Amino acid sequence: MNEQEQVVGLLEDIKVLLSHTKKVMNVEDLAQYTGLSKSKIYKLTHLKLIPMGNNPNIRQKFFDKEKIDAWLLGEPDLSDAYLEDQFNKNLLKNRK
């Protein structure tokens, strides 16, 4: 690996570290921060199982880092089986 590639790698590492200091994150930032996939994050937002911003004028989802930290420390159930069960319950509730 040459010196230029090393510098680029270091800059990318710095960029990731700086993104963790943000107070408000979007889905991509949250995926990097938590290690969750974007798909799982969208499922959680759809089921309202993850704390997120509530601005009806903005289509993009935003997340407060402090609320996410508290939510993660509460050990949420993020298993696919649980999310599918919640989704099915939501569907049945909306049919009535």
PDB file of N, CA and C in Angstrom:
ATOM      1  N   MET A   1       0.857  -1.173   0.000  1.00  0.00           N
ATOM      2  CA  MET A   1       0.000   0.000   0.000  1.00  0.00           C
ATOM      3  C   MET A   1       0.903   1.236   0.000  1.00  0.00           C
ATOM      4  N   ASN A   2       0.630   2.139  -0.932  1.00  0.00           N
ATOM      5  CA  ASN A   2       1.472   3.327  -0.995  1.00  0.00           C
ATOM      6  C   ASN A   2       0.988   4.398  -0.015  1.00  0.00           C
ATOM      7  N   GLU A   3       1.783   5.453   0.078  1.00  0.00           N
ATOM      8  CA  GLU A   3       1.512   6.501   1.064  1.00  0.00           C
ATOM      9  C   GLU A   3       0.174   7.196   0.815  1.00  0.00           C
ATOM     10  N   GLN A   4      -0.168   7.409  -0.439  1.00  0.00           N
ATOM     11  CA  GLN A   4      -1.438   8.084  -0.772  1.00  0.00           C
ATOM     12  C   GLN A   4      -2.640   7.246  -0.314  1.00  0.00           C
ATOM     13  N   GLU A   5      -2.575   5.931  -0.514  1.00  0.00           N
ATOM     14  CA  GLU A   5      -3.657   5.057  -0.078  1.00  0.00           C
ATOM     15  C   GLU A   5      -3.776   5.056   1.444  1.00  0.00           C
ATOM     16  N   GLN A   6      -2.660   5.132   2.136  1.00  0.00           N
ATOM     17  CA  GLN A   6      -2.682   5.188   3.601  1.00  0.00           C
ATOM     18  C   GLN A   6      -3.342   6.474   4.086  1.00  0.00           C
ATOM     19  N   VAL A   7      -3.039   7.584   3.426  1.00  0.00           N
ATOM     20  CA  VAL A   7      -3.633   8.870   3.797  1.00  0.00           C
ATOM     21  C   VAL A   7      -5.135   8.832   3.559  1.00  0.00           C
ATOM     22  N   VAL A   8      -5.551   8.285   2.442  1.00  0.00           N
ATOM     23  CA  VAL A   8      -6.975   8.180   2.141  1.00  0.00           C
ATOM     24  C   VAL A   8      -7.667   7.305   3.186  1.00  0.00           C
ATOM     25  N   GLY A   9      -7.050   6.209   3.564  1.00  0.00           N
ATOM     26  CA  GLY A   9      -7.614   5.335   4.589  1.00  0.00           C
ATOM     27  C   GLY A   9      -7.746   6.045   5.928  1.00  0.00           C
ATOM     28  N   LEU A  10      -6.736   6.801   6.311  1.00  0.00           N
ATOM     29  CA  LEU A  10      -6.789   7.562   7.559  1.00  0.00           C
ATOM     30  C   LEU A  10      -7.894   8.616   7.521  1.00  0.00           C
ATOM     31  N   LEU A  11      -8.035   9.295   6.393  1.00  0.00           N
ATOM     32  CA  LEU A  11      -9.092  10.303   6.266  1.00  0.00           C
ATOM     33  C   LEU A  11     -10.481   9.669   6.374  1.00  0.00           C
ATOM     34  N   GLU A  12     -10.647   8.493   5.806  1.00  0.00           N
ATOM     35  CA  GLU A  12     -11.928   7.796   5.919  1.00  0.00           C
ATOM     36  C   GLU A  12     -12.206   7.401   7.366  1.00  0.00           C
ATOM     37  N   ASP A  13     -11.178   6.953   8.078  1.00  0.00           N
ATOM     38  CA  ASP A  13     -11.336   6.618   9.498  1.00  0.00           C
ATOM     39  C   ASP A  13     -11.727   7.845  10.315  1.00  0.00           C
ATOM     40  N   ILE A  14     -11.088   8.974  10.024  1.00  0.00           N
ATOM     41  CA  ILE A  14     -11.400  10.223  10.722  1.00  0.00           C
ATOM     42  C   ILE A  14     -12.838  10.645  10.438  1.00  0.00           C
ATOM     43  N   LYS A  15     -13.262  10.482   9.205  1.00  0.00           N
ATOM     44  CA  LYS A  15     -14.640  10.844   8.826  1.00  0.00           C
ATOM     45  C   LYS A  15     -15.654  10.020   9.631  1.00  0.00           C
ATOM     46  N   VAL A  16     -15.396   8.735   9.782  1.00  0.00           N
ATOM     47  CA  VAL A  16     -16.295   7.868  10.553  1.00  0.00           C
ATOM     48  C   VAL A  16     -16.313   8.293  12.018  1.00  0.00           C
ATOM     49  N   LEU A  17     -15.141   8.575  12.574  1.00  0.00           N
ATOM     50  CA  LEU A  17     -15.067   9.004  13.976  1.00  0.00           C
ATOM     51  C   LEU A  17     -15.812  10.321  14.194  1.00  0.00           C
ATOM     52  N   LEU A  18     -15.684  11.249  13.268  1.00  0.00           N
ATOM     53  CA  LEU A  18     -16.370  12.533  13.393  1.00  0.00           C
ATOM     54  C   LEU A  18     -17.886  12.373  13.262  1.00  0.00           C
ATOM     55  N   SER A  19     -18.322  11.411  12.480  1.00  0.00           N
ATOM     56  CA  SER A  19     -19.772  11.219  12.315  1.00  0.00           C
ATOM     57  C   SER A  19     -20.413  10.752  13.614  1.00  0.00           C
ATOM     58  N   HIS A  20     -19.634  10.129  14.505  1.00  0.00           N
ATOM     59  CA  HIS A  20     -20.176   9.662  15.786  1.00  0.00           C
ATOM     60  C   HIS A  20     -20.347  10.793  16.794  1.00  0.00           C
ATOM     61  N   THR A  21     -19.849  11.979  16.472  1.00  0.00           N
ATOM     62  CA  THR A  21     -20.008  13.110  17.384  1.00  0.00           C
ATOM     63  C   THR A  21     -21.248  13.927  17.048  1.00  0.00           C
ATOM     64  N   LYS A  22     -21.951  13.575  15.984  1.00  0.00           N
ATOM     65  CA  LYS A  22     -23.161  14.303  15.595  1.00  0.00           C
ATOM     66  C   LYS A  22     -24.257  14.115  16.645  1.00  0.00           C
ATOM     67  N   LYS A  23     -25.023  15.169  16.889  1.00  0.00           N
ATOM     68  CA  LYS A  23     -26.130  15.075  17.830  1.00  0.00           C
ATOM     69  C   LYS A  23     -27.361  14.467  17.154  1.00  0.00           C
ATOM     70  N   VAL A  24     -27.549  14.767  15.877  1.00  0.00           N
ATOM     71  CA  VAL A  24     -28.688  14.260  15.119  1.00  0.00           C
ATOM     72  C   VAL A  24     -28.154  13.450  13.947  1.00  0.00           C
ATOM     73  N   MET A  25     -28.713  12.258  13.764  1.00  0.00           N
ATOM     74  CA  MET A  25     -28.243  11.359  12.714  1.00  0.00           C
ATOM     75  C   MET A  25     -29.363  11.042  11.740  1.00  0.00           C
ATOM     76  N   ASN A  26     -28.982  10.754  10.497  1.00  0.00           N
ATOM     77  CA  ASN A  26     -29.949  10.239   9.531  1.00  0.00           C
ATOM     78  C   ASN A  26     -29.810   8.712   9.500  1.00  0.00           C
ATOM     79  N   VAL A  27     -30.536   8.060   8.622  1.00  0.00           N
ATOM     80  CA  VAL A  27     -30.539   6.589   8.587  1.00  0.00           C
ATOM     81  C   VAL A  27     -29.141   6.039   8.308  1.00  0.00           C
ATOM     82  N   GLU A  28     -28.434   6.655   7.382  1.00  0.00           N
ATOM     83  CA  GLU A  28     -27.096   6.159   7.043  1.00  0.00           C
ATOM     84  C   GLU A  28     -26.144   6.301   8.235  1.00  0.00           C
ATOM     85  N   ASP A  29     -26.188   7.463   8.893  1.00  0.00           N
ATOM     86  CA  ASP A  29     -25.354   7.663  10.081  1.00  0.00           C
ATOM     87  C   ASP A  29     -25.696   6.645  11.164  1.00  0.00           C
ATOM     88  N   LEU A  30     -26.996   6.421  11.362  1.00  0.00           N
ATOM     89  CA  LEU A  30     -27.450   5.494  12.391  1.00  0.00           C
ATOM     90  C   LEU A  30     -26.996   4.063  12.089  1.00  0.00           C
ATOM     91  N   ALA A  31     -27.033   3.689  10.814  1.00  0.00           N
ATOM     92  CA  ALA A  31     -26.577   2.351  10.422  1.00  0.00           C
ATOM     93  C   ALA A  31     -25.092   2.182  10.760  1.00  0.00           C
ATOM     94  N   GLN A  32     -24.291   3.199  10.477  1.00  0.00           N
ATOM     95  CA  GLN A  32     -22.861   3.126  10.808  1.00  0.00           C
ATOM     96  C   GLN A  32     -22.658   3.100  12.313  1.00  0.00           C
ATOM     97  N   TYR A  33     -23.417   3.905  13.025  1.00  0.00           N
ATOM     98  CA  TYR A  33     -23.246   4.044  14.468  1.00  0.00           C
ATOM     99  C   TYR A  33     -23.643   2.772  15.217  1.00  0.00           C
ATOM    100  N   THR A  34     -24.749   2.156  14.804  1.00  0.00           N
ATOM    101  CA  THR A  34     -25.265   1.003  15.542  1.00  0.00           C
ATOM    102  C   THR A  34     -24.852  -0.338  14.959  1.00  0.00           C
ATOM    103  N   GLY A  35     -24.500  -0.350  13.681  1.00  0.00           N
ATOM    104  CA  GLY A  35     -24.200  -1.619  13.019  1.00  0.00           C
ATOM    105  C   GLY A  35     -25.446  -2.299  12.484  1.00  0.00           C
ATOM    106  N   LEU A  36     -26.606  -1.664  12.655  1.00  0.00           N
ATOM    107  CA  LEU A  36     -27.845  -2.220  12.099  1.00  0.00           C
ATOM    108  C   LEU A  36     -27.899  -1.923  10.613  1.00  0.00           C
ATOM    109  N   SER A  37     -28.583  -2.772   9.868  1.00  0.00           N
ATOM    110  CA  SER A  37     -28.733  -2.511   8.440  1.00  0.00           C
ATOM    111  C   SER A  37     -29.767  -1.411   8.240  1.00  0.00           C
ATOM    112  N   LYS A  38     -29.686  -0.731   7.105  1.00  0.00           N
ATOM    113  CA  LYS A  38     -30.681   0.302   6.791  1.00  0.00           C
ATOM    114  C   LYS A  38     -32.073  -0.314   6.729  1.00  0.00           C
ATOM    115  N   SER A  39     -32.155  -1.513   6.198  1.00  0.00           N
ATOM    116  CA  SER A  39     -33.437  -2.205   6.098  1.00  0.00           C
ATOM    117  C   SER A  39     -34.068  -2.399   7.471  1.00  0.00           C
ATOM    118  N   LYS A  40     -33.258  -2.851   8.429  1.00  0.00           N
ATOM    119  CA  LYS A  40     -33.778  -3.073   9.780  1.00  0.00           C
ATOM    120  C   LYS A  40     -34.198  -1.746  10.416  1.00  0.00           C
ATOM    121  N   ILE A  41     -33.435  -0.687  10.170  1.00  0.00           N
ATOM    122  CA  ILE A  41     -33.785   0.626  10.708  1.00  0.00           C
ATOM    123  C   ILE A  41     -35.124   1.093  10.140  1.00  0.00           C
ATOM    124  N   TYR A  42     -35.326   0.904   8.843  1.00  0.00           N
ATOM    125  CA  TYR A  42     -36.604   1.301   8.237  1.00  0.00           C
ATOM    126  C   TYR A  42     -37.762   0.475   8.796  1.00  0.00           C
ATOM    127  N   LYS A  43     -37.522  -0.809   9.048  1.00  0.00           N
ATOM    128  CA  LYS A  43     -38.570  -1.633   9.664  1.00  0.00           C
ATOM    129  C   LYS A  43     -38.909  -1.112  11.049  1.00  0.00           C
ATOM    130  N   LEU A  44     -37.886  -0.778  11.818  1.00  0.00           N
ATOM    131  CA  LEU A  44     -38.106  -0.261  13.167  1.00  0.00           C
ATOM    132  C   LEU A  44     -38.856   1.074  13.144  1.00  0.00           C
ATOM    133  N   THR A  45     -38.539   1.924  12.172  1.00  0.00           N
ATOM    134  CA  THR A  45     -39.245   3.210  12.094  1.00  0.00           C
ATOM    135  C   THR A  45     -40.697   3.005  11.688  1.00  0.00           C
ATOM    136  N   HIS A  46     -40.918   2.088  10.759  1.00  0.00           N
ATOM    137  CA  HIS A  46     -42.289   1.812  10.312  1.00  0.00           C
ATOM    138  C   HIS A  46     -43.150   1.301  11.466  1.00  0.00           C
ATOM    139  N   LEU A  47     -42.556   0.466  12.306  1.00  0.00           N
ATOM    140  CA  LEU A  47     -43.287  -0.100  13.448  1.00  0.00           C
ATOM    141  C   LEU A  47     -43.258   0.813  14.673  1.00  0.00           C
ATOM    142  N   LYS A  48     -42.570   1.954  14.530  1.00  0.00           N
ATOM    143  CA  LYS A  48     -42.441   2.922  15.633  1.00  0.00           C
ATOM    144  C   LYS A  48     -41.813   2.283  16.871  1.00  0.00           C
ATOM    145  N   LEU A  49     -40.794   1.454  16.646  1.00  0.00           N
ATOM    146  CA  LEU A  49     -40.090   0.773  17.726  1.00  0.00           C
ATOM    147  C   LEU A  49     -38.749   1.419  18.041  1.00  0.00           C
ATOM    148  N   ILE A  50     -38.436   2.511  17.349  1.00  0.00           N
ATOM    149  CA  ILE A  50     -37.171   3.197  17.557  1.00  0.00           C
ATOM    150  C   ILE A  50     -37.469   4.685  17.733  1.00  0.00           C
ATOM    151  N   PRO A  51     -36.811   5.350  18.686  1.00  0.00           N
ATOM    152  CA  PRO A  51     -37.075   6.781  18.859  1.00  0.00           C
ATOM    153  C   PRO A  51     -36.539   7.591  17.684  1.00  0.00           C
ATOM    154  N   MET A  52     -37.378   8.459  17.137  1.00  0.00           N
ATOM    155  CA  MET A  52     -36.951   9.279  15.998  1.00  0.00           C
ATOM    156  C   MET A  52     -37.631  10.635  16.051  1.00  0.00           C
ATOM    157  N   GLY A  53     -37.118  11.557  15.252  1.00  0.00           N
ATOM    158  CA  GLY A  53     -37.683  12.895  15.171  1.00  0.00           C
ATOM    159  C   GLY A  53     -39.107  12.842  14.652  1.00  0.00           C
ATOM    160  N   ASN A  54     -39.872  13.843  15.039  1.00  0.00           N
ATOM    161  CA  ASN A  54     -41.288  13.859  14.674  1.00  0.00           C
ATOM    162  C   ASN A  54     -41.620  15.174  13.981  1.00  0.00           C
ATOM    163  N   ASN A  55     -41.059  15.393  12.806  1.00  0.00           N
ATOM    164  CA  ASN A  55     -41.351  16.588  12.035  1.00  0.00           C
ATOM    165  C   ASN A  55     -42.113  16.162  10.779  1.00  0.00           C
ATOM    166  N   PRO A  56     -43.421  16.461  10.710  1.00  0.00           N
ATOM    167  CA  PRO A  56     -44.220  16.009   9.568  1.00  0.00           C
ATOM    168  C   PRO A  56     -43.837  16.681   8.254  1.00  0.00           C
ATOM    169  N   ASN A  57     -43.072  17.761   8.307  1.00  0.00           N
ATOM    170  CA  ASN A  57     -42.685  18.478   7.089  1.00  0.00           C
ATOM    171  C   ASN A  57     -41.419  17.933   6.453  1.00  0.00           C
ATOM    172  N   ILE A  58     -40.774  16.986   7.126  1.00  0.00           N
ATOM    173  CA  ILE A  58     -39.538  16.398   6.604  1.00  0.00           C
ATOM    174  C   ILE A  58     -39.769  14.907   6.378  1.00  0.00           C
ATOM    175  N   ARG A  59     -39.556  14.478   5.151  1.00  0.00           N
ATOM    176  CA  ARG A  59     -39.773  13.060   4.822  1.00  0.00           C
ATOM    177  C   ARG A  59     -38.654  12.170   5.349  1.00  0.00           C
ATOM    178  N   GLN A  60     -37.430  12.702   5.348  1.00  0.00           N
ATOM    179  CA  GLN A  60     -36.281  11.924   5.810  1.00  0.00           C
ATOM    180  C   GLN A  60     -36.364  11.713   7.315  1.00  0.00           C
ATOM    181  N   LYS A  61     -35.915  10.565   7.769  1.00  0.00           N
ATOM    182  CA  LYS A  61     -35.928  10.225   9.188  1.00  0.00           C
ATOM    183  C   LYS A  61     -34.672  10.750   9.869  1.00  0.00           C
ATOM    184  N   PHE A  62     -34.853  11.311  11.072  1.00  0.00           N
ATOM    185  CA  PHE A  62     -33.732  11.779  11.867  1.00  0.00           C
ATOM    186  C   PHE A  62     -33.823  11.202  13.263  1.00  0.00           C
ATOM    187  N   PHE A  63     -32.670  10.981  13.875  1.00  0.00           N
ATOM    188  CA  PHE A  63     -32.597  10.318  15.172  1.00  0.00           C
ATOM    189  C   PHE A  63     -31.689  11.110  16.100  1.00  0.00           C
ATOM    190  N   ASP A  64     -32.140  11.333  17.329  1.00  0.00           N
ATOM    191  CA  ASP A  64     -31.355  12.023  18.354  1.00  0.00           C
ATOM    192  C   ASP A  64     -30.393  11.007  18.969  1.00  0.00           C
ATOM    193  N   LYS A  65     -29.098  11.312  18.933  1.00  0.00           N
ATOM    194  CA  LYS A  65     -28.081  10.367  19.403  1.00  0.00           C
ATOM    195  C   LYS A  65     -28.299   9.973  20.861  1.00  0.00           C
ATOM    196  N   GLU A  66     -28.645  10.925  21.717  1.00  0.00           N
ATOM    197  CA  GLU A  66     -28.848  10.611  23.131  1.00  0.00           C
ATOM    198  C   GLU A  66     -30.016   9.652  23.329  1.00  0.00           C
ATOM    199  N   LYS A  67     -31.098   9.857  22.581  1.00  0.00           N
ATOM    200  CA  LYS A  67     -32.258   8.961  22.689  1.00  0.00           C
ATOM    201  C   LYS A  67     -31.923   7.572  22.153  1.00  0.00           C
ATOM    202  N   ILE A  68     -31.135   7.531  21.083  1.00  0.00           N
ATOM    203  CA  ILE A  68     -30.722   6.239  20.516  1.00  0.00           C
ATOM    204  C   ILE A  68     -29.840   5.496  21.521  1.00  0.00           C
ATOM    205  N   ASP A  69     -28.914   6.211  22.156  1.00  0.00           N
ATOM    206  CA  ASP A  69     -28.048   5.579  23.152  1.00  0.00           C
ATOM    207  C   ASP A  69     -28.878   4.986  24.288  1.00  0.00           C
ATOM    208  N   ALA A  70     -29.840   5.759  24.788  1.00  0.00           N
ATOM    209  CA  ALA A  70     -30.701   5.268  25.874  1.00  0.00           C
ATOM    210  C   ALA A  70     -31.518   4.062  25.413  1.00  0.00           C
ATOM    211  N   TRP A  71     -32.017   4.115  24.192  1.00  0.00           N
ATOM    212  CA  TRP A  71     -32.800   3.016  23.632  1.00  0.00           C
ATOM    213  C   TRP A  71     -31.944   1.760  23.507  1.00  0.00           C
ATOM    214  N   LEU A  72     -30.723   1.914  23.017  1.00  0.00           N
ATOM    215  CA  LEU A  72     -29.828   0.762  22.866  1.00  0.00           C
ATOM    216  C   LEU A  72     -29.447   0.176  24.218  1.00  0.00           C
ATOM    217  N   LEU A  73     -29.238   1.022  25.203  1.00  0.00           N
ATOM    218  CA  LEU A  73     -28.893   0.532  26.537  1.00  0.00           C
ATOM    219  C   LEU A  73     -30.056  -0.190  27.200  1.00  0.00           C
ATOM    220  N   GLY A  74     -31.270   0.061  26.728  1.00  0.00           N
ATOM    221  CA  GLY A  74     -32.450  -0.628  27.241  1.00  0.00           C
ATOM    222  C   GLY A  74     -32.599  -2.021  26.659  1.00  0.00           C
ATOM    223  N   GLU A  75     -31.638  -2.454  25.862  1.00  0.00           N
ATOM    224  CA  GLU A  75     -31.611  -3.778  25.248  1.00  0.00           C
ATOM    225  C   GLU A  75     -32.896  -4.108  24.489  1.00  0.00           C
ATOM    226  N   PRO A  76     -33.179  -3.358  23.427  1.00  0.00           N
ATOM    227  CA  PRO A  76     -34.374  -3.639  22.645  1.00  0.00           C
ATOM    228  C   PRO A  76     -34.272  -4.979  21.924  1.00  0.00           C
ATOM    229  N   ASP A  77     -35.410  -5.602  21.702  1.00  0.00           N
ATOM    230  CA  ASP A  77     -35.440  -6.863  20.954  1.00  0.00           C
ATOM    231  C   ASP A  77     -35.418  -6.522  19.465  1.00  0.00           C
ATOM    232  N   LEU A  78     -34.305  -6.813  18.809  1.00  0.00           N
ATOM    233  CA  LEU A  78     -34.142  -6.479  17.401  1.00  0.00           C
ATOM    234  C   LEU A  78     -34.151  -7.716  16.509  1.00  0.00           C
ATOM    235  N   SER A  79     -34.601  -8.831  17.044  1.00  0.00           N
ATOM    236  CA  SER A  79     -34.591 -10.061  16.251  1.00  0.00           C
ATOM    237  C   SER A  79     -35.611  -9.963  15.115  1.00  0.00           C
ATOM    238  N   ASP A  80     -35.308 -10.627  14.021  1.00  0.00           N
ATOM    239  CA  ASP A  80     -36.211 -10.618  12.872  1.00  0.00           C
ATOM    240  C   ASP A  80     -37.559 -11.223  13.236  1.00  0.00           C
ATOM    241  N   ALA A  81     -37.558 -12.255  14.072  1.00  0.00           N
ATOM    242  CA  ALA A  81     -38.813 -12.905  14.469  1.00  0.00           C
ATOM    243  C   ALA A  81     -39.706 -11.922  15.231  1.00  0.00           C
ATOM    244  N   TYR A  82     -39.121 -11.159  16.152  1.00  0.00           N
ATOM    245  CA  TYR A  82     -39.894 -10.183  16.918  1.00  0.00           C
ATOM    246  C   TYR A  82     -40.437  -9.083  16.001  1.00  0.00           C
ATOM    247  N   LEU A  83     -39.604  -8.586  15.091  1.00  0.00           N
ATOM    248  CA  LEU A  83     -40.054  -7.532  14.187  1.00  0.00           C
ATOM    249  C   LEU A  83     -41.169  -8.021  13.273  1.00  0.00           C
ATOM    250  N   GLU A  84     -41.059  -9.250  12.790  1.00  0.00           N
ATOM    251  CA  GLU A  84     -42.112  -9.813  11.939  1.00  0.00           C
ATOM    252  C   GLU A  84     -43.407  -9.967  12.724  1.00  0.00           C
ATOM    253  N   ASP A  85     -43.307 -10.411  13.968  1.00  0.00           N
ATOM    254  CA  ASP A  85     -44.477 -10.552  14.830  1.00  0.00           C
ATOM    255  C   ASP A  85     -45.151  -9.195  15.054  1.00  0.00           C
ATOM    256  N   GLN A  86     -44.352  -8.168  15.326  1.00  0.00           N
ATOM    257  CA  GLN A  86     -44.900  -6.828  15.529  1.00  0.00           C
ATOM    258  C   GLN A  86     -45.555  -6.298  14.253  1.00  0.00           C
ATOM    259  N   PHE A  87     -44.935  -6.570  13.116  1.00  0.00           N
ATOM    260  CA  PHE A  87     -45.482  -6.142  11.834  1.00  0.00           C
ATOM    261  C   PHE A  87     -46.837  -6.807  11.584  1.00  0.00           C
ATOM    262  N   ASN A  88     -46.920  -8.109  11.852  1.00  0.00           N
ATOM    263  CA  ASN A  88     -48.179  -8.832  11.660  1.00  0.00           C
ATOM    264  C   ASN A  88     -49.264  -8.312  12.599  1.00  0.00           C
ATOM    265  N   LYS A  89     -48.897  -8.017  13.842  1.00  0.00           N
ATOM    266  CA  LYS A  89     -49.862  -7.446  14.787  1.00  0.00           C
ATOM    267  C   LYS A  89     -50.368  -6.094  14.287  1.00  0.00           C
ATOM    268  N   ASN A  90     -49.457  -5.314  13.734  1.00  0.00           N
ATOM    269  CA  ASN A  90     -49.819  -4.017  13.179  1.00  0.00           C
ATOM    270  C   ASN A  90     -50.799  -4.167  12.018  1.00  0.00           C
ATOM    271  N   LEU A  91     -50.543  -5.149  11.160  1.00  0.00           N
ATOM    272  CA  LEU A  91     -51.441  -5.394  10.022  1.00  0.00           C
ATOM    273  C   LEU A  91     -52.838  -5.783  10.496  1.00  0.00           C
ATOM    274  N   LEU A  92     -52.895  -6.680  11.484  1.00  0.00           N
ATOM    275  CA  LEU A  92     -54.192  -7.108  11.999  1.00  0.00           C
ATOM    276  C   LEU A  92     -54.933  -5.950  12.663  1.00  0.00           C
ATOM    277  N   LYS A  93     -54.216  -5.113  13.369  1.00  0.00           N
ATOM    278  CA  LYS A  93     -54.834  -3.976  14.045  1.00  0.00           C
ATOM    279  C   LYS A  93     -55.406  -2.990  13.025  1.00  0.00           C
ATOM    280  N   ASN A  94     -54.688  -2.785  11.913  1.00  0.00           N
ATOM    281  CA  ASN A  94     -55.121  -1.842  10.893  1.00  0.00           C
ATOM    282  C   ASN A  94     -56.276  -2.374  10.057  1.00  0.00           C
ATOM    283  N   ARG A  95     -56.495  -3.676  10.051  1.00  0.00           N
ATOM    284  CA  ARG A  95     -57.604  -4.274   9.283  1.00  0.00           C
ATOM    285  C   ARG A  95     -58.945  -4.012   9.948  1.00  0.00           C
ATOM    286  N   LYS A  96     -58.929  -3.850  11.255  1.00  0.00           N
ATOM    287  CA  LYS A  96     -60.190  -3.699  12.008  1.00  0.00           C
ATOM    288  C   LYS A  96     -60.826  -2.366  11.776  1.00  0.00           C
TER     289      LYS A  96
END
